[in-house]
Steps between C-alpha positions, in 0.01 A plus 500: 500500500414153435125400476407226763158360513312587810459220760237492777731648774610813282149562393373500867776744580422732206135528588581555860732779387227649292238497780768666719579782254118558462480517900805758481273709256196459738724633782538836322156573627591450860663762716834532358670785685430721765512881540482726805338829449556842704260384761696187551220269379621203295343446149554170309485507138477234230686513159157583343433784734839623419459491127139655531667836675690574172249761414431620885597793692809414704611744770825714425704351782791233533236241558302618191840451291568138635126430435563617120814288509301192610240563250763492201622153607176315584455342153805313568316295736270376230739450240744263667227242598321531153829451327564180731161370445509505121837344475389207733184457325621520138849318525430133553794334354804715557690633793456870435183518712729397811769754423230793433328378851812539703568835325138612560538389865816700565355796326192467727702490828723763407211729383296459808837536737602812301156668448289432805782373741417712811142541429428118447151380546311169499474461135865571454587276778315212346634578149861473637408174652352358163773624304741276703258213464497536134878514491523166682237356278679626196836339641297169519379538161854537363595180667186315388602570163803280530310215658397191285149368527555202273495237782864375448660374800200506728385205695156437401450173669425327148703183421 
C-alpha cells in the first residue's frame, strides 16, 4: 500500500480509534455475560473473572461444561482490541490500519454474538456499540485518506 503522510484529520481519527480500542480493553473488566445458577440467581461475570476460573472448581453439570467453554474463549475479547490498538497506534502512513480495524470490528462483533449471545450483559452490550462506532470511524478514516488538504480550490477570501 502507498505511504501517504498523515494529515490533521487522519491523525485525529487515528488517535480516537486508539482511545476507543483502549476503552474496549477496559470493558473486559465490566460484567460481560450472565449465568443463572441452580437457585435461579443471576450472576454477572467479567472477562477477567472468567479467566481467573481456569484453575477453580467447576460443577460437573451442563452449566459447568458451558462455563468451561466460556472460559476457553475469553482471551479472544482481549486479543482483538489489543491487535486493533497496536495497528492503529503504529501505522501512520499506510491504509493497513483501516483494513485491520474493520477486520477487528467484525471479529469482535461476531465473537460477542457467538460466545455470549444469549447471556449478554452491560459490558458486552457497550462493547458491541463501540465496535459499531469504531467501524464507522474507520470508514471515515478510509475516506479521509483520499481527501487533499493542500488548499487548492478553496475559497479563502484572499485576492
